[in-house]
mmCIF file of C-alpha atoms in Angstrom:
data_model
loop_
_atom_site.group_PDB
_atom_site.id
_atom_site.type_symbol
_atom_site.label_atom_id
_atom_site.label_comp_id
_atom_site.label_asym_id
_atom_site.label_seq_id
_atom_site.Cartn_x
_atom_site.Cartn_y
_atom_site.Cartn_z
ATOM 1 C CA UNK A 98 0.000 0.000 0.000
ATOM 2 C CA UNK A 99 1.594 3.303 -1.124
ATOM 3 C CA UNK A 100 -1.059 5.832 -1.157
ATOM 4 C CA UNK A 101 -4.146 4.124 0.042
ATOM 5 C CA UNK A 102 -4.726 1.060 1.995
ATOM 6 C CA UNK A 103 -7.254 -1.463 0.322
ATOM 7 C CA UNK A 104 -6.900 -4.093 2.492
ATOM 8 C CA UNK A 105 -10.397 -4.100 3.935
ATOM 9 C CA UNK A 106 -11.788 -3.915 0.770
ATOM 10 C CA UNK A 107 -9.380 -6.416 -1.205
ATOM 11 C CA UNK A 108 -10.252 -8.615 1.957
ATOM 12 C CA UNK A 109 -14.341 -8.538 1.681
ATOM 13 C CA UNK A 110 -14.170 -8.703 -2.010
ATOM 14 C CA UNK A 111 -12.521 -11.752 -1.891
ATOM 15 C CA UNK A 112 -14.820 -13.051 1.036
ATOM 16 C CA UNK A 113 -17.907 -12.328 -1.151
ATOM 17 C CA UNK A 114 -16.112 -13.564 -3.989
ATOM 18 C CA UNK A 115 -16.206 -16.919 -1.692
ATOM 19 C CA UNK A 116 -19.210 -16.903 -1.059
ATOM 20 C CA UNK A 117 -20.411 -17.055 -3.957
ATOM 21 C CA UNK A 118 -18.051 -19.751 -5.732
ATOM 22 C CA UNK A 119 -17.846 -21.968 -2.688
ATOM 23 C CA UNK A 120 -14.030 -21.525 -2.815
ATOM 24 C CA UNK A 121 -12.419 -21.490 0.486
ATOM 25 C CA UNK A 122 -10.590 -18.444 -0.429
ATOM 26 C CA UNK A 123 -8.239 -17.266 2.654
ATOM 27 C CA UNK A 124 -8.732 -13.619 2.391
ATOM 28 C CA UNK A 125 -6.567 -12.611 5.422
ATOM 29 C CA UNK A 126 -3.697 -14.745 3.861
ATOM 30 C CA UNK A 127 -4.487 -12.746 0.581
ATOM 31 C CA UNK A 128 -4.361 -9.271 2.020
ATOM 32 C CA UNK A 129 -0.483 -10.199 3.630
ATOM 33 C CA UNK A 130 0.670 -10.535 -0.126
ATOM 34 C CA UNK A 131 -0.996 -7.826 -2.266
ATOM 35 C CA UNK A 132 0.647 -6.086 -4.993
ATOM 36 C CA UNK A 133 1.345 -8.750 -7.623
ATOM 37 C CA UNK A 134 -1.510 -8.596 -10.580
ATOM 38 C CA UNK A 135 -4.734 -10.780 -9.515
ATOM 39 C CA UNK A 136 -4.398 -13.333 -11.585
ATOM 40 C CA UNK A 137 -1.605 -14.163 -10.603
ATOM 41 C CA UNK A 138 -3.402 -14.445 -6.877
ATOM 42 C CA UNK A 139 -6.526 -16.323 -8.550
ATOM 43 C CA UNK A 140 -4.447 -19.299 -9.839
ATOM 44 C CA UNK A 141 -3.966 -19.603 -5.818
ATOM 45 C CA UNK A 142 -8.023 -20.300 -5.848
ATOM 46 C CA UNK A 143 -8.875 -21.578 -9.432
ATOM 47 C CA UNK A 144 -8.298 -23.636 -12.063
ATOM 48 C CA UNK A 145 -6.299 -21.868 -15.130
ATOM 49 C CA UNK A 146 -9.490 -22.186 -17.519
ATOM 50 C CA UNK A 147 -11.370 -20.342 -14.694
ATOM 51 C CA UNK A 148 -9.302 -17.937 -13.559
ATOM 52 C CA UNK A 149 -10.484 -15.303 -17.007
ATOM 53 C CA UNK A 150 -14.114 -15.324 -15.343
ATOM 54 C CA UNK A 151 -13.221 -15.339 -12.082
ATOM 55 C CA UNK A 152 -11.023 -12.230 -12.353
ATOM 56 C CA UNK A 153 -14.092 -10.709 -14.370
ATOM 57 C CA UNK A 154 -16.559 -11.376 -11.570
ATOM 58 C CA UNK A 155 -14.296 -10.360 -8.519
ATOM 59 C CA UNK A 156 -13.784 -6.906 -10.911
ATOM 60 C CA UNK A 157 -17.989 -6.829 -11.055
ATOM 61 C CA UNK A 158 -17.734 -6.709 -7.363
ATOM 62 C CA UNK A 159 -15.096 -4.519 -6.561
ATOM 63 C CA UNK A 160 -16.630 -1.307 -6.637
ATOM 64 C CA UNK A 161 -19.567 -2.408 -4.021
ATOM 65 C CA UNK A 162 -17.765 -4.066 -2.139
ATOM 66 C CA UNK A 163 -13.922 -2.405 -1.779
ATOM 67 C CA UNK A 164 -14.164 0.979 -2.569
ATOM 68 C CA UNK A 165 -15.787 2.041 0.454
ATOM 69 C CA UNK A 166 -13.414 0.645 3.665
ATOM 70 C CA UNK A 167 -10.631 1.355 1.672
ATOM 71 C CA UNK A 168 -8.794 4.306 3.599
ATOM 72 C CA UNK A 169 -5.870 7.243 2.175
ATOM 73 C CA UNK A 170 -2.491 6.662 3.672
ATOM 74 C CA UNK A 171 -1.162 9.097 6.395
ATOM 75 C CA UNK A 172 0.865 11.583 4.053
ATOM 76 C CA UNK A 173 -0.712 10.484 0.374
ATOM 77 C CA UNK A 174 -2.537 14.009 -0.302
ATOM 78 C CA UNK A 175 0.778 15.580 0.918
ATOM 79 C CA UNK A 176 2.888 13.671 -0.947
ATOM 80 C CA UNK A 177 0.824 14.323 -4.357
ATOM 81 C CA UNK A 178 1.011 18.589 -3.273
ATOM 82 C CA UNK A 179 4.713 17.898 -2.310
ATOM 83 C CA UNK A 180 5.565 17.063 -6.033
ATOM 84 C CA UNK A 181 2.845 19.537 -7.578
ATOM 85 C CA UNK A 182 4.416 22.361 -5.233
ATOM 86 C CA UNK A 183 8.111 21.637 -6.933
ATOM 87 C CA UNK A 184 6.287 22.043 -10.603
ATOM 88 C CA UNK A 185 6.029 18.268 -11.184
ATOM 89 C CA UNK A 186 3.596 15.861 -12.538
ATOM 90 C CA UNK A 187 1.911 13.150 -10.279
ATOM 91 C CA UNK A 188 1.785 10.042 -11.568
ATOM 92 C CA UNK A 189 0.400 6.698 -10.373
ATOM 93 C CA UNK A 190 1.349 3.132 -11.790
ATOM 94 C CA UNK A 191 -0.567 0.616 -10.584
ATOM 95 C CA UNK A 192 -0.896 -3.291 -10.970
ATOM 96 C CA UNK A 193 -4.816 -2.676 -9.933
ATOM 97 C CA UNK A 194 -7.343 -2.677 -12.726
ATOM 98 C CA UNK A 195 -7.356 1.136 -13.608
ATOM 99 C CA UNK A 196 -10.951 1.200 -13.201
ATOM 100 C CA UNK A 197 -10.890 0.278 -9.589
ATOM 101 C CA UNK A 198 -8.182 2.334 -8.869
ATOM 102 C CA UNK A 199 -9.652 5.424 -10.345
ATOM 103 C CA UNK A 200 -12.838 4.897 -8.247
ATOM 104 C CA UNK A 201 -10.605 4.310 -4.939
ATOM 105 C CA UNK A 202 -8.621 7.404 -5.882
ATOM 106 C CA UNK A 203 -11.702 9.446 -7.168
ATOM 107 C CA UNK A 204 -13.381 8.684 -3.324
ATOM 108 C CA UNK A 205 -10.238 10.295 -1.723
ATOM 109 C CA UNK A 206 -9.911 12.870 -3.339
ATOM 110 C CA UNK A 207 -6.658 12.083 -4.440
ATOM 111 C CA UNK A 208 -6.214 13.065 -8.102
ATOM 112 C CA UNK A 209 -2.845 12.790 -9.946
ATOM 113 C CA UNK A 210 -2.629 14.100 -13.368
ATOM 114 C CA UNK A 211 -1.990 10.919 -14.484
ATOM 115 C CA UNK A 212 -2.727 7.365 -14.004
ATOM 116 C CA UNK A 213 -2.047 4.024 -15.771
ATOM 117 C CA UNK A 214 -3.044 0.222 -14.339
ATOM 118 C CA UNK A 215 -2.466 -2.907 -14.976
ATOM 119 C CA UNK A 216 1.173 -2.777 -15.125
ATOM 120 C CA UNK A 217 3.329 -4.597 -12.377
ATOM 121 C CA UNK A 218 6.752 -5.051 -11.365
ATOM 122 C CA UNK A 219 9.302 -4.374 -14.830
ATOM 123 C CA UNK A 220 6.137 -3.301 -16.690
ATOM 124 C CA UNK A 221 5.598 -0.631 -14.668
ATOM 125 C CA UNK A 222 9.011 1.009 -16.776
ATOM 126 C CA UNK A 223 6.444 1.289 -19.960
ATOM 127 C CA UNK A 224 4.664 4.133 -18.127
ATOM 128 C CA UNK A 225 7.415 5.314 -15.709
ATOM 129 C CA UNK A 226 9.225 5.994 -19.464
ATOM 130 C CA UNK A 227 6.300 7.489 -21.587
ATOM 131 C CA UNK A 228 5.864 9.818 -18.834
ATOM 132 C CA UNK A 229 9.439 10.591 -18.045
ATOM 133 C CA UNK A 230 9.137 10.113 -14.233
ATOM 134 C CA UNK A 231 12.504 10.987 -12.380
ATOM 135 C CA UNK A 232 10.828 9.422 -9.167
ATOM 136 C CA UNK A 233 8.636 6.698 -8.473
ATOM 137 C CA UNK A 234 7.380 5.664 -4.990
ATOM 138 C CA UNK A 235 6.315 2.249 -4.377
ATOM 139 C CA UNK A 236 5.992 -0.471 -1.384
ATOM 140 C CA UNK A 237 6.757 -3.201 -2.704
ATOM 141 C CA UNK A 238 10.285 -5.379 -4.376
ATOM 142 C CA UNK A 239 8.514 -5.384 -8.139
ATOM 143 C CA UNK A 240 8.070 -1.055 -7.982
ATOM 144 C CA UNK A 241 11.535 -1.220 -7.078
ATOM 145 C CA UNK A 242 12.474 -2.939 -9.841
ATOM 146 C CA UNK A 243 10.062 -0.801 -12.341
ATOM 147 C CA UNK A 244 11.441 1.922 -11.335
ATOM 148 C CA UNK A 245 15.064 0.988 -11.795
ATOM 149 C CA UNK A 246 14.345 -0.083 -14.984
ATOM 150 C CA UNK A 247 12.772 2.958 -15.824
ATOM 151 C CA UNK A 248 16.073 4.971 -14.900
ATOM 152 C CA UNK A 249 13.533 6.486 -11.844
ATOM 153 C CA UNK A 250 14.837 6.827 -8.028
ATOM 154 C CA UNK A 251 13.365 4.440 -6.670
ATOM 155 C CA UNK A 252 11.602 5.762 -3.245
ATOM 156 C CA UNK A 253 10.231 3.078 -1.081
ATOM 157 C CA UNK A 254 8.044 3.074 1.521
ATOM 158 C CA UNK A 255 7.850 -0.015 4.483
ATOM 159 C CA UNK A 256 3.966 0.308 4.618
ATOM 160 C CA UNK A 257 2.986 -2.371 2.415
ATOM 161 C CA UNK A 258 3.944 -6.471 2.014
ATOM 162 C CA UNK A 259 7.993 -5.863 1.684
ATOM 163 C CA UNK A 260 9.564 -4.724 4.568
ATOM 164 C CA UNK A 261 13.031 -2.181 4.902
ATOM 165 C CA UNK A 262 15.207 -5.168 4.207
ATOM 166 C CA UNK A 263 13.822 -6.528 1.375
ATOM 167 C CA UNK A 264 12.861 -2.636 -0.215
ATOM 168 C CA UNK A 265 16.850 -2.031 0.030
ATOM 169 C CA UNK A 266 17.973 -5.825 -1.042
ATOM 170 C CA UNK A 267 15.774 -5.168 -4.203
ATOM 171 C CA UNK A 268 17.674 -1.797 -4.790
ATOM 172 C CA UNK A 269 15.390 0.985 -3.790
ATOM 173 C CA UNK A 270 17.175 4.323 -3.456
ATOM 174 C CA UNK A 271 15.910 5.426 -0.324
ATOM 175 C CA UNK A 272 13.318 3.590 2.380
ATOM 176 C CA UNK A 273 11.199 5.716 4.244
ATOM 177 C CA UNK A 274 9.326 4.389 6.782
ATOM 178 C CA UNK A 275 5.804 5.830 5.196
ATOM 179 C CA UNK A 276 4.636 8.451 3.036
ATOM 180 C CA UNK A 277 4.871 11.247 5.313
ATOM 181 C CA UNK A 278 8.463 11.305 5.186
ATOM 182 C CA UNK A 279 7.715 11.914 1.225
ATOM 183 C CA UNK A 280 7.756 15.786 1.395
ATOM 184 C CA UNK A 281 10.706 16.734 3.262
ATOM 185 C CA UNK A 282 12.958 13.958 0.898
ATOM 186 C CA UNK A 283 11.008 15.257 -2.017
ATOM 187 C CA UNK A 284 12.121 18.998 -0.978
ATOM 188 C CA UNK A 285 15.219 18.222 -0.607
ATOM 189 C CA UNK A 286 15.662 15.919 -3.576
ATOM 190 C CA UNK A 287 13.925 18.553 -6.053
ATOM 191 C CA UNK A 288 16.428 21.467 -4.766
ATOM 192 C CA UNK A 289 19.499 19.512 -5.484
#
C-alpha cells in the first residue's frame, strides 16, 4: 500500500467472492501478499481455464464491495502537493485494474494528473518511461524494480507487504518508513 490502503476492501471482495463460488478463499492470507496482478493471486483459488471469469466477476464486485473501507495513507494528499508544489507531474502506476483504482482514488480525493493500471513489477518502466518520471514511490520489491528499470529513483516506503530489508535488497534508493516522510525527501531531492 503506497497511497491508500485497500486491504479491507481487497479482503471482503474476496470473502464475497467466496461466497459465492464456494471456494475457500483465505482472504486474510491474501491481504499479507498484495501487490502482484490478480491473476496471478486467482491461480492460488482456481483452475487456469477459470481464472479469465473469475477475475471478471471479482472486478464486477469490486466497486460495491472495496471501494468504500478502503482508507488514504497518512501523508498520500501531501505527498501528491509535495511534487505539484516543486512544478512536477503526479503520476500513479498501478498493478490494480485502472478502473478500480480510479474509483478508490476518485473517493479520496486524491487526483494525480496521471494514471495508468495494470502494469506490475518491470512493466511498470512502460509508463514510468512514456511519462518521463525521475521518481517513483512504491511499497513493494517489483516497484523497485520498475522503477530501476525505468532509470527512476526508486523511493520506497515499508507500509505495504515488503519490509526495509527486502525494499533495500531489491535496490530501492531510499526507504522511508511511510509516506509522510515523502515531502521533506522530495524537498530536498527537487532542490538539489
Amino acid at each position: 500500500m503506497t497511497l491508500i490502503d485497500s486491504r479491507p476492501g481487497i479482503h471482503a471482495t474476496w470473502r464475497r467472492l467466496a461466497a459465492e463460488t464456494g471456494v475457500a478463499i483465505d482472504a486474510d492470507l491474501i491481504v499479507t501478499r498484495l501487490g502482484p496482478p490478480l491473476v496471478q493471486e486467482m491461480a492460488y483459488w482456481f483452475p487456469e481455464e477459470e481464472i479469465p471469469a473469475m477475475a471478471e466477476r471479482y472486478r464486477a464486485l469490486y466497486p460495491d464491495h472495496a471501494i468504500e473501507p478502503t482508507t488514504a495513507l497518512p501523508g498520500a494528499r501531501e505527498a501528491l502537493e509535495a511534487v505539484r508544489a516543486a512544478g512536477g507531474r503526479t503520476l500513479v502506476v498501478t498493478a490494480k485494474h485502472g478502473p478500480s483504482a480510479e474509483l478508490h482514488l476518485d473517493h479520496l480525493g486524491l487526483t494525480p494528473d496521471v494514471l495508468v493500471g495494470e502494469l506490475w513489477a518491470e512493466g511498470k518502466a512502460e509508463a514510468l518511461t512514456a511519462h518521463g518520471a525521475a521518481v517513483y514511490v512504491g511499497d513493494h520489491v517489483g516497484d523497485v524494480r520498475g522503477a530501476r528499470m525505468a532509470g527512476a529513483r526508486s523511493v520506497a516506503v515499508a507500509t505495504g507487504p515488503c519490509d526495509e530489508s527486502e525494499l533495500t535488497g531489491a535496490g530501492a534508493d531510499v526507504v522511508l518508513p511511510d509516506l509522510t516522510a515523502f515531502p521533506g525527501w522530495f524537498a530536498a531531492f527537487a532542490g538539489d
